[in-house]
Amino acid sequence: MLRPVAIHCLLSTLLCMWVLCNAQSPSGPPVIQLRLAGEKRKHYEGRVEVFYNGEWGTVCDDDFSITAAQVVCRELGFMNAESWSPSAKYGSGEGHIWLDNLHCTGGEKSLAECHSNGFGVSDCKHSEDVGVVCTQKRIPGFKFIQNQGLTVQVEDVRLRATYSQRKRIPITEGFLEVKYGGKWRQICNEEWTEKNSRVICGMYGFPGEKRFNARPYKLLASRRKKNFWGFSVNCTGNEADLSDCKIGREIKRKGNSTCEQGMPVVVSCVPGRAFAPSVSAGYRKAYRLEQPLVRLRGGAMIGEGRVEVLKNGEWGTVCDDNWNIRAATVVCRELGFGSAKEALTGARLGQGIGPVHMNEVECSGFEKSLTECYFNRDAGCSHEEDAAVRCNIPAMGFNKRLRLNGGRNPYEGRVEVLAEKNGSMVWGTVCSDSWGTMEAMVVCRQLGLGFASHAFQETWYWQGDGSTDAVVMSGVRCSGTELTMDQCLHHGKHILCPKGGGRFAAGVSCTQTAPDLVLSAQAVEQTTYLEDRPMYALQCAHEEHCLSSSADKADPSSYRRLLRFSSQIHNNGQSDFRPRAAHHSWIWHECHRHYHSMEVFTHYDLLTLNGTKVAEGHKASFCLEDTHCDEGIQKRYECANFGAQGITVGCWDTYRHDIDCQWIDITDLKPGDYIFQVKLFCRWKDCLISSHSSALRLRQLYYR
C-alpha cells in the first residue's frame, strides 16, 4: 500500500511530465504572445521576446534560422521576415530564456508549434538572444492578440481629414483611425493624451502636436456611425511609432453608446517650416532649412543623411555606438521632420570628414536638440562608424505630378510633368535647353528615386506616348535644393523651346547610390603659398586659360604672381567616382602632353569680403586616381599607362601645389583681405558632385 506522501510525489511527477509533454504537443501547443524589444533602429525589428507562464523571456540563437524568423514575423502580423541576428544585436534581455534550439518548417502559425528543447530548457546566456527584422507590410485582416500591457499591433494607421481639410497639402489634422481585422476603427479619446498625439504626428512627418477646435469635430462625430477599436493607448511620447506604445485598458463596446463620455480621437500636428501647408499646390518656397547645430549630409532624399554636429565652429560626425531610433528621432524632430523611420549605422550614408564629435549618445526622446543628449566626448571611433538617419516626412504627393516615360527600367526615361492647359490637366514634356545635372537631381528627388546619374538633352531612343510630346515646361533652372520642379525657375505659362519636344525632350537616369566628393579644407590651408613665376615658363598654362586676361598682353620676360596650393579630394559617398567620358573621347592637350578626362573638374575663386569675385582659376582633370586610401581599402584607379581614372569610395586624389594650373593668378590684385574658395564642379555631361569650399585670410600671405 502506497503512503500518502508517495502518492503525492508520484502525482506531482506525472503532472510535471504531462505539462512538459503538452508544451510540445502538436495537438495543443501553449498560447504565447510575442513582441519585438530592445535597442531598435526600426520599429519593425528587435529582440524576440515571448510571453509564457505570466512572464516575458527571450529566445536563444542556437539553431535559429530565417524560417523561424518568418514564423515570428507572421505571428506578429507582418507579411514576412527580412533577416535575423544572433548574439544579442538588440541588447541582452532579462528573465527566462524560454526557447532554445528552435526548428521551424515555416508552416507553423505560432512559434510555440516549432520543435525546441521545451519551454525554459536552455543552456544559453542572454548574450545569445536572437533578434529579427520583419518586412514593413502588414498581413491584411490579421487578428492581433490584444492584451493590456502589450504593444499596439494594428494593420495600419491614418489621419482622416474632414472635407474642408482634404485640399490642404500636407494634411495635418483629422480623425485618427486604426485598421484592425480588415476594418477602419476610431479610438475613444477618454484616456487620450498629448503624448499619444505627439507619437502620431511623428509618424506622419511632423515634429509636434498642437491644440485644435474640438467643436466642429464633435458635431461631425455625432452624425457619423461609430466603430471603435476595443482599447485605449498609452504612449510615453518618445516612441517613434504607435507600434512601440502600450495597449491601455479595454473599452467596452456598446454600439453607438461606446465612449459615451468622449468622442473619436482627433490629432492636429505642427508641420516643419519646409512643409507649411497651402491649398492644392503644396508649397511654393524652395527648401531652405535652418540647421544651426545639427545637419544631414550624404542622403539622396529629403529627411535622410549622415548626422553632423557643429562644435567650436567645426562640423563633425556622430559615432554609431549605442545609436538607436530614439536618438535618431531627436535629430529628425530638431530638423523639422517627424520621428525616425530608421537609425542607420556603419556609415551607410557615406563617411564624413573632420572630427567625430559625439559617441555613445543617450537621449530621453524629449530633447530639443541632439546636443542636449548625454554623450561621451572621447569618441575613439573612425568615420566607418558614422551614424545616419531616415526620417518620416509628410505626404506631399510630389510623385503624382511628375513621371519618367519610355525608359528600360523605372529609374530612367524622358521627364513628363502634369500641367494645366486650356483649363484641364495634361501630361507633357520638358524642354531640354540648358537641361543639366541640377535639374536631374530635383527630378530624381521628387520621384523618390535617389541621386541623378545622367541628364539627357536628347531622348529619341525613349519612345514615349506621342500624345505627350508637346512641351509644357521650359526654361528650367534649378539650384539643386528644390524638392519639386515647380520650385525651380521656369518660363511659367509662356513656353519658349525652339527645338521643341519629342526627340529633344529632357530625360534623366537615377541611381540609389552616388559618389560624394569632399574637399579637405585643412589640406588647402596648410599648403597655400605665393610664387612669382616668369611668363616664359607659363606658356602651356596660358594656352589652357589658367592665367588672368591681363596675361594676354604681358611681356614674356614679366612675372605673374600665383597663389599656389594643393587640393585633396575625398570620396565619402556610396559608389566610386568615374569620369563620364570613355577613354576614346578624352581630349589630348599637346603642350602639356596629356589627356583631360573631364573638361573642368575644380574651380578656384578669390572673393572680396562682401562676396565679389575678383580672380579665378580652374583645373581640368588630366589624372584622377587613388593617391591614398583609408586602411583596408584597395586602390582601383591609376593614371599610369593610360589607365582607368576615378576615385574609389574611401580614397582620395591629391593635386599637388607644384602642378601647372594648381593656382589662382593674383597679379592684378591689390593687397588686402580676401576669401579663397575652392569648388568641386563638373559640367552636366561629366559628373555629379556637390561643391565644398575653403576660406582663408590672405593679408599676411600677400605682403612681401
XYZ file of C-alpha atoms in Angstrom, residues 282-576:
295
model
C 1.613 72.136 -51.889
C 4.169 74.760 -51.005
C 5.967 77.190 -53.268
C 9.154 78.114 -51.469
C 12.326 76.184 -52.172
C 13.661 74.094 -49.352
C 15.940 76.201 -47.128
C 16.250 74.543 -43.748
C 17.957 76.392 -40.944
C 20.121 73.955 -39.018
C 22.467 75.818 -36.709
C 23.785 72.892 -34.668
C 22.828 69.692 -36.499
C 22.592 68.875 -40.203
C 22.165 65.881 -42.531
C 24.625 65.144 -45.333
C 25.052 62.433 -47.953
C 21.399 61.379 -48.350
C 19.618 61.301 -51.686
C 16.186 62.014 -50.240
C 14.800 64.763 -48.083
C 14.902 63.749 -44.430
C 17.820 61.349 -44.632
C 21.549 61.654 -44.275
C 24.663 61.320 -42.174
C 24.269 63.201 -38.876
C 26.749 66.058 -38.456
C 27.101 68.340 -35.442
C 28.645 71.823 -35.194
C 31.100 72.260 -32.338
C 33.567 75.126 -31.857
C 32.908 76.287 -35.411
C 33.730 72.893 -36.968
C 31.345 70.298 -38.356
C 31.921 66.722 -37.226
C 30.099 63.404 -37.181
C 28.422 61.152 -34.596
C 29.715 57.651 -33.791
C 27.178 54.838 -34.093
C 27.965 53.193 -30.728
C 24.567 52.794 -28.964
C 22.914 54.733 -31.816
C 19.194 53.921 -31.757
C 15.837 55.087 -33.051
C 15.214 57.303 -30.016
C 18.348 59.382 -30.639
C 17.587 59.416 -34.360
C 14.084 60.735 -33.621
C 15.543 63.642 -31.623
C 17.594 64.568 -34.715
C 14.593 64.287 -37.037
C 12.306 66.433 -34.882
C 15.056 69.006 -34.381
C 15.316 69.429 -38.148
C 11.571 69.858 -38.668
C 10.712 66.284 -39.676
C 8.736 63.641 -37.797
C 10.073 60.668 -35.872
C 12.813 58.467 -37.280
C 11.983 55.612 -39.617
C 15.437 54.179 -39.215
C 18.642 54.772 -37.268
C 21.493 53.853 -39.619
C 24.932 52.677 -38.551
C 28.229 51.769 -40.204
C 28.434 54.891 -42.406
C 25.513 53.605 -44.507
C 25.041 57.097 -45.987
C 28.707 57.832 -46.524
C 31.680 58.745 -44.379
C 32.218 62.273 -43.123
C 35.471 64.141 -42.623
C 36.879 66.069 -39.697
C 36.397 65.130 -36.041
C 33.916 62.675 -34.520
C 32.204 64.977 -32.014
C 29.846 62.569 -30.221
C 29.880 58.922 -29.172
C 27.588 56.645 -27.119
C 24.695 59.091 -27.417
C 21.815 58.513 -24.993
C 18.593 60.513 -25.392
C 15.344 60.507 -23.438
C 13.487 61.405 -26.621
C 12.222 64.783 -25.385
C 15.374 66.837 -26.029
C 15.040 69.842 -28.333
C 18.427 69.101 -29.862
C 20.804 66.161 -30.137
C 23.380 68.332 -28.391
C 21.247 68.154 -25.202
C 21.557 64.354 -25.035
C 24.160 62.659 -22.877
C 27.213 61.557 -24.876
C 30.818 60.526 -24.498
C 33.258 63.174 -25.750
C 36.069 60.640 -26.013
C 34.945 59.224 -29.330
C 37.567 56.624 -30.230
C 35.692 55.989 -33.485
C 36.574 56.112 -37.164
C 34.352 57.532 -39.907
C 33.438 53.971 -40.855
C 31.120 54.173 -37.816
C 29.342 57.428 -38.738
C 25.661 57.436 -37.692
C 22.835 58.439 -40.020
C 19.044 58.720 -40.008
C 15.996 58.329 -42.197
C 13.107 60.473 -41.002
C 9.360 60.361 -41.547
C 8.288 63.245 -43.788
C 4.771 64.464 -44.643
C 2.962 63.003 -47.650
C 3.163 65.839 -50.183
C 2.065 63.910 -53.285
C 5.049 65.138 -55.297
C 5.365 61.966 -57.359
C 1.830 62.377 -58.705
C 2.811 65.443 -60.756
C 5.898 64.013 -62.449
C 6.849 60.768 -64.192
C 9.507 59.093 -66.331
C 8.406 57.528 -69.592
C 9.971 55.191 -72.157
C 12.978 54.034 -70.127
C 14.283 50.500 -69.874
C 13.617 50.489 -66.121
C 11.740 52.668 -63.591
C 14.904 54.686 -62.874
C 15.255 56.253 -66.331
C 13.217 57.889 -69.067
C 12.136 61.182 -70.518
C 10.695 63.604 -67.995
C 6.957 64.306 -68.213
C 5.074 66.734 -65.986
C 1.397 67.253 -65.270
C 0.473 70.819 -66.220
C -2.657 72.869 -66.765
C -3.513 73.532 -70.410
C -6.732 75.101 -71.647
C -8.414 74.530 -68.310
C -7.517 70.846 -67.977
C -4.534 68.891 -66.616
C -2.395 67.219 -69.280
C 0.919 65.366 -69.379
C 3.707 66.889 -71.445
C 7.486 67.034 -71.830
C 10.158 69.428 -70.570
C 12.336 71.486 -72.919
C 15.935 70.273 -72.813
C 17.571 73.663 -73.459
C 20.069 74.186 -70.587
C 18.920 70.909 -69.011
C 21.613 69.573 -66.695
C 22.589 67.763 -63.532
C 20.938 70.171 -61.085
C 17.585 69.791 -62.815
C 18.007 66.000 -62.968
C 18.766 65.942 -59.226
C 15.432 67.583 -58.470
C 13.536 65.152 -60.721
C 15.074 62.089 -59.053
C 14.439 63.530 -55.580
C 10.814 64.401 -56.399
C 10.168 60.862 -57.635
C 11.944 59.255 -54.676
C 14.452 57.554 -56.981
C 17.658 58.712 -55.298
C 20.504 60.598 -56.966
C 20.763 61.786 -60.568
C 23.120 59.648 -62.616
C 22.734 61.362 -66.022
C 20.910 64.332 -67.516
C 19.897 63.876 -71.167
C 19.184 66.607 -73.711
C 18.075 64.127 -76.366
C 15.689 61.252 -75.701
C 14.791 59.965 -79.182
C 15.712 56.429 -78.032
C 12.993 56.549 -75.348
C 9.779 56.404 -77.282
C 7.004 57.756 -75.102
C 3.338 58.257 -75.788
C 3.023 60.542 -78.852
C 0.163 62.422 -77.197
C 2.588 63.732 -74.546
C 5.242 65.108 -76.949
C 4.126 68.725 -76.510
C 6.385 70.862 -74.311
C 4.585 72.094 -71.203
C 7.612 73.394 -69.268
C 10.652 75.339 -70.490
C 13.498 77.470 -69.209
C 14.003 75.258 -66.178
C 16.801 76.394 -63.851
C 17.295 74.582 -60.548
C 19.757 75.228 -57.746
C 19.605 71.581 -56.683
C 17.967 72.252 -53.300
C 14.374 72.248 -54.581
C 12.019 69.399 -53.766
C 9.882 69.761 -56.898
C 10.302 71.018 -60.447
C 7.650 73.646 -59.716
C 10.030 75.300 -57.252
C 12.737 75.763 -59.922
C 12.838 78.878 -62.052
C 10.987 78.318 -65.353
C 9.050 80.199 -68.008
C 5.641 79.594 -66.480
C 2.769 79.575 -68.959
C 4.822 81.251 -71.704
C 6.659 78.296 -73.224
C 9.811 79.013 -75.227
C 11.521 75.957 -76.716
C 12.910 76.404 -80.265
C 13.913 72.742 -80.606
C 10.529 71.530 -79.411
C 9.792 68.321 -77.529
C 9.791 64.819 -78.970
C 13.367 63.656 -79.516
C 14.700 66.773 -77.765
C 12.665 66.338 -74.587
C 14.628 66.321 -71.317
C 15.459 62.988 -69.743
C 17.178 61.574 -66.662
C 18.524 58.392 -65.186
C 18.581 57.980 -61.414
C 20.568 55.789 -59.048
C 20.258 54.771 -55.404
C 23.954 55.339 -54.708
C 26.375 58.074 -55.750
C 29.879 59.359 -55.041
C 30.250 62.281 -52.648
C 33.417 64.261 -53.287
C 34.564 66.394 -50.378
C 37.452 68.847 -50.441
C 39.829 68.804 -47.473
C 39.896 72.425 -46.334
C 42.768 71.617 -43.995
C 44.978 70.463 -46.886
C 44.305 73.704 -48.772
C 45.090 75.849 -45.739
C 48.317 74.020 -44.926
C 49.785 74.174 -48.441
C 48.873 77.673 -49.656
C 51.756 79.980 -50.601
C 52.738 82.705 -53.149
C 55.098 82.298 -56.072
C 56.362 84.797 -58.657
C 56.868 82.898 -61.914
C 58.216 84.233 -65.258
C 55.799 84.429 -68.143
C 58.049 82.423 -70.451
C 57.667 79.414 -68.100
C 53.865 79.615 -68.248
C 53.164 79.157 -71.956
C 51.341 75.829 -71.634
C 49.267 77.112 -68.718
C 48.459 80.218 -70.756
C 47.189 78.048 -73.618
C 44.853 76.277 -71.193
C 43.491 79.626 -69.892
C 44.978 79.197 -66.415
C 46.116 82.855 -66.189
C 44.111 86.056 -65.842
C 43.175 88.001 -69.002
C 45.956 90.580 -68.480
C 48.474 87.836 -69.305
C 47.402 88.023 -72.959
C 49.316 91.289 -73.336
C 52.099 90.597 -70.860
C 55.755 90.728 -71.848
C 57.391 87.259 -71.963
C 60.042 88.439 -69.522
C 57.485 89.680 -66.955
C 56.396 87.752 -63.883
C 52.991 86.535 -62.759
C 52.126 86.276 -59.068
C 50.451 82.919 -58.341
C 48.582 81.751 -55.263
C 49.505 78.052 -55.178
C 48.072 75.223 -53.059
C 47.352 71.508 -53.026
C 43.829 70.097 -53.212
C 42.924 66.782 -51.624
C 39.557 65.404 -52.681
C 37.957 62.542 -50.739
C 35.192 60.245 -51.978
C 32.974 59.781 -48.934
C 29.964 58.509 -50.882
C 28.497 55.078 -51.583
C 29.887 54.439 -55.071
C 33.098 55.142 -56.967
